[in-house]
């Protein structure tokens, strides 16, 4: 019976270290995660008649899946949910104005100009005529260049039969 207690100790500490790694993982700055999240949002995963808790659960599921895939951990949804709730309650005690919005959603909405648009988002902007909202979209003028053409400084290439005559 003591062996199971000894065996349970390292499992708890390893799961705690995985939970701490999960909590400190930079989901907001991970470009791959943000691109995947943007494609899920564009696909309508958070639309409909979902409650805030259901949306939080979908976002948590994406974070746990991505974290397990990247780190090779086996973190469960229940462990992550319980850990996030315990963090929220401890943070709510420390701060009176704690936001209930997840970090990934905040960064996705605040960094619209710096993130990469998905194909669906790009298509929607083009179809709605909001091409000015497309990041790094350069306006190409309809005019030809007014500057005079430059003069060629390279000698003209000789044709194969002209080279044959020059060597003969």
Tab-separated table of C-alpha atoms in Angstrom:
chain	number	residue	atom	x	y	z
A	1	UNK	CA	0.000	0.000	0.000
A	2	UNK	CA	2.924	2.303	0.658
A	3	UNK	CA	4.274	1.589	-2.819
A	4	UNK	CA	1.127	2.932	-4.448
A	5	UNK	CA	1.444	6.092	-2.384
A	6	UNK	CA	5.060	6.405	-3.425
A	7	UNK	CA	4.122	5.762	-7.031
A	8	UNK	CA	1.294	8.290	-6.875
A	9	UNK	CA	3.688	11.026	-5.721
A	10	UNK	CA	5.763	11.280	-8.911
A	11	UNK	CA	2.641	11.031	-11.073
A	12	UNK	CA	1.078	13.923	-9.220
A	13	UNK	CA	4.258	15.990	-9.441
A	14	UNK	CA	4.709	15.206	-13.140
A	15	UNK	CA	1.096	16.129	-13.839
A	16	UNK	CA	1.572	19.302	-11.795
A	17	UNK	CA	4.647	20.195	-13.831
A	18	UNK	CA	2.668	19.509	-17.023
A	19	UNK	CA	-0.149	21.718	-15.716
A	20	UNK	CA	2.306	24.469	-14.831
A	21	UNK	CA	3.880	24.167	-18.284
A	22	UNK	CA	0.399	24.316	-19.799
A	23	UNK	CA	-0.480	27.410	-17.765
A	24	UNK	CA	2.733	29.177	-18.754
A	25	UNK	CA	2.655	28.117	-22.429
A	26	UNK	CA	2.581	31.204	-24.708
A	27	UNK	CA	-0.583	30.395	-26.675
A	28	UNK	CA	-1.098	34.100	-27.413
A	29	UNK	CA	2.258	34.410	-29.207
A	30	UNK	CA	2.445	30.960	-30.827
A	31	UNK	CA	1.806	31.678	-34.513
A	32	UNK	CA	0.895	28.093	-35.398
A	33	UNK	CA	-1.691	27.913	-32.621
A	34	UNK	CA	-3.101	31.323	-33.544
A	35	UNK	CA	-3.434	30.311	-37.213
A	36	UNK	CA	-5.246	27.116	-36.233
A	37	UNK	CA	-7.495	29.034	-33.866
A	38	UNK	CA	-8.253	31.614	-36.558
A	39	UNK	CA	-9.251	28.883	-38.998
A	40	UNK	CA	-11.547	27.328	-36.379
A	41	UNK	CA	-13.147	30.689	-35.664
A	42	UNK	CA	-13.539	31.369	-39.395
A	43	UNK	CA	-15.097	27.920	-39.772
A	44	UNK	CA	-17.781	28.868	-37.267
A	45	UNK	CA	-16.674	26.756	-34.302
A	46	UNK	CA	-17.595	29.532	-31.855
A	47	UNK	CA	-20.732	30.732	-33.622
A	48	UNK	CA	-24.291	29.804	-32.870
A	49	UNK	CA	-26.137	29.688	-29.600
A	50	UNK	CA	-23.169	28.702	-27.454
A	51	UNK	CA	-22.911	29.918	-23.898
A	52	UNK	CA	-19.704	31.553	-22.703
A	53	UNK	CA	-18.868	28.342	-20.817
A	54	UNK	CA	-19.278	26.282	-23.988
A	55	UNK	CA	-17.023	28.692	-25.896
A	56	UNK	CA	-14.448	28.508	-23.093
A	57	UNK	CA	-14.628	24.716	-23.267
A	58	UNK	CA	-14.006	24.722	-27.037
A	59	UNK	CA	-11.030	27.057	-26.598
A	60	UNK	CA	-9.686	24.950	-23.721
A	61	UNK	CA	-9.999	21.830	-25.870
A	62	UNK	CA	-7.950	23.501	-28.626
A	63	UNK	CA	-5.272	24.589	-26.142
A	64	UNK	CA	-5.006	21.132	-24.523
A	65	UNK	CA	-4.897	19.392	-27.905
A	66	UNK	CA	-2.202	21.735	-29.221
A	67	UNK	CA	-0.189	21.612	-25.982
A	68	UNK	CA	-0.234	17.790	-25.946
A	69	UNK	CA	0.732	17.673	-29.623
A	70	UNK	CA	3.637	20.133	-29.262
A	71	UNK	CA	5.060	18.966	-25.932
A	72	UNK	CA	4.224	15.270	-26.120
A	73	UNK	CA	2.377	15.480	-22.793
A	74	UNK	CA	-0.767	13.552	-21.952
A	75	UNK	CA	-2.680	16.302	-20.190
A	76	UNK	CA	-6.383	15.527	-19.803
A	77	UNK	CA	-9.226	17.967	-20.319
A	78	UNK	CA	-10.403	17.483	-16.729
A	79	UNK	CA	-6.965	18.303	-15.305
A	80	UNK	CA	-6.689	21.436	-17.440
A	81	UNK	CA	-10.247	22.535	-16.603
A	82	UNK	CA	-9.723	22.077	-12.847
A	83	UNK	CA	-6.362	23.837	-12.968
A	84	UNK	CA	-7.773	26.794	-14.938
A	85	UNK	CA	-10.702	27.105	-12.520
A	86	UNK	CA	-8.344	27.054	-9.544
A	87	UNK	CA	-6.205	29.732	-11.209
A	88	UNK	CA	-9.275	31.844	-11.943
A	89	UNK	CA	-10.528	31.671	-8.373
A	90	UNK	CA	-7.114	32.550	-6.955
A	91	UNK	CA	-6.727	35.409	-9.454
A	92	UNK	CA	-10.259	36.636	-8.732
A	93	UNK	CA	-9.334	36.961	-5.089
A	94	UNK	CA	-6.232	38.984	-5.966
A	95	UNK	CA	-7.844	41.175	-8.635
A	96	UNK	CA	-11.380	42.487	-8.544
A	97	UNK	CA	-11.572	43.197	-12.278
A	98	UNK	CA	-10.561	39.837	-13.758
A	99	UNK	CA	-11.653	39.299	-17.344
A	100	UNK	CA	-13.455	36.037	-18.131
A	101	UNK	CA	-12.345	36.146	-21.776
A	102	UNK	CA	-9.554	33.643	-22.581
A	103	UNK	CA	-6.128	34.928	-23.559
A	104	UNK	CA	-6.289	33.388	-27.032
A	105	UNK	CA	-9.498	35.221	-27.929
A	106	UNK	CA	-8.157	38.524	-26.582
A	107	UNK	CA	-5.007	38.279	-28.676
A	108	UNK	CA	-6.954	37.197	-31.753
A	109	UNK	CA	-9.220	40.230	-31.547
A	110	UNK	CA	-6.582	42.789	-30.547
A	111	UNK	CA	-3.912	41.771	-33.058
A	112	UNK	CA	-6.087	41.662	-36.201
A	113	UNK	CA	-3.575	43.748	-38.169
A	114	UNK	CA	-0.529	41.620	-37.297
A	115	UNK	CA	-1.950	38.123	-37.677
A	116	UNK	CA	-2.132	36.136	-40.889
A	117	UNK	CA	-5.606	35.965	-42.404
A	118	UNK	CA	-7.079	32.621	-43.319
A	119	UNK	CA	-8.303	32.027	-46.834
A	120	UNK	CA	-11.933	32.233	-45.680
A	121	UNK	CA	-11.328	35.584	-43.962
A	122	UNK	CA	-9.474	36.934	-46.997
A	123	UNK	CA	-12.273	35.778	-49.304
A	124	UNK	CA	-14.886	37.441	-47.079
A	125	UNK	CA	-13.003	40.760	-47.085
A	126	UNK	CA	-12.638	40.717	-50.875
A	127	UNK	CA	-16.288	39.777	-51.475
A	128	UNK	CA	-17.535	42.495	-49.134
A	129	UNK	CA	-15.294	45.105	-50.800
A	130	UNK	CA	-13.220	45.789	-47.679
A	131	UNK	CA	-9.859	45.389	-49.407
A	132	UNK	CA	-8.456	48.279	-47.355
A	133	UNK	CA	-8.641	46.023	-44.268
A	134	UNK	CA	-6.383	43.366	-45.799
A	135	UNK	CA	-2.952	43.619	-44.155
A	136	UNK	CA	0.045	44.251	-46.434
A	137	UNK	CA	-2.280	44.932	-49.370
A	138	UNK	CA	-0.429	47.250	-51.753
A	139	UNK	CA	-2.341	49.523	-54.096
A	140	UNK	CA	-0.989	49.136	-57.626
A	141	UNK	CA	-1.640	52.186	-59.814
A	142	UNK	CA	-3.349	51.751	-63.176
A	143	UNK	CA	-0.829	54.067	-64.919
A	144	UNK	CA	2.320	53.184	-66.786
A	145	UNK	CA	5.639	54.493	-65.533
A	146	UNK	CA	6.172	58.090	-66.699
A	147	UNK	CA	9.971	57.914	-66.438
A	148	UNK	CA	11.946	57.599	-69.705
A	149	UNK	CA	13.207	54.092	-70.455
A	150	UNK	CA	16.800	53.305	-69.568
A	151	UNK	CA	19.420	52.588	-72.234
A	152	UNK	CA	20.838	49.089	-72.423
A	153	UNK	CA	24.496	48.864	-71.416
A	154	UNK	CA	24.976	45.173	-72.233
A	155	UNK	CA	26.262	44.175	-75.689
A	156	UNK	CA	23.833	42.248	-77.881
A	157	UNK	CA	24.220	38.473	-77.853
A	158	UNK	CA	25.488	36.866	-81.004
A	159	UNK	CA	23.378	34.231	-82.670
A	160	UNK	CA	24.878	30.722	-83.033
A	161	UNK	CA	25.666	31.138	-86.736
A	162	UNK	CA	27.283	34.515	-86.063
A	163	UNK	CA	29.551	32.881	-83.461
A	164	UNK	CA	30.479	30.162	-85.932
A	165	UNK	CA	31.501	32.769	-88.540
A	166	UNK	CA	33.584	34.712	-85.989
A	167	UNK	CA	35.635	31.613	-85.014
A	168	UNK	CA	36.227	30.438	-88.605
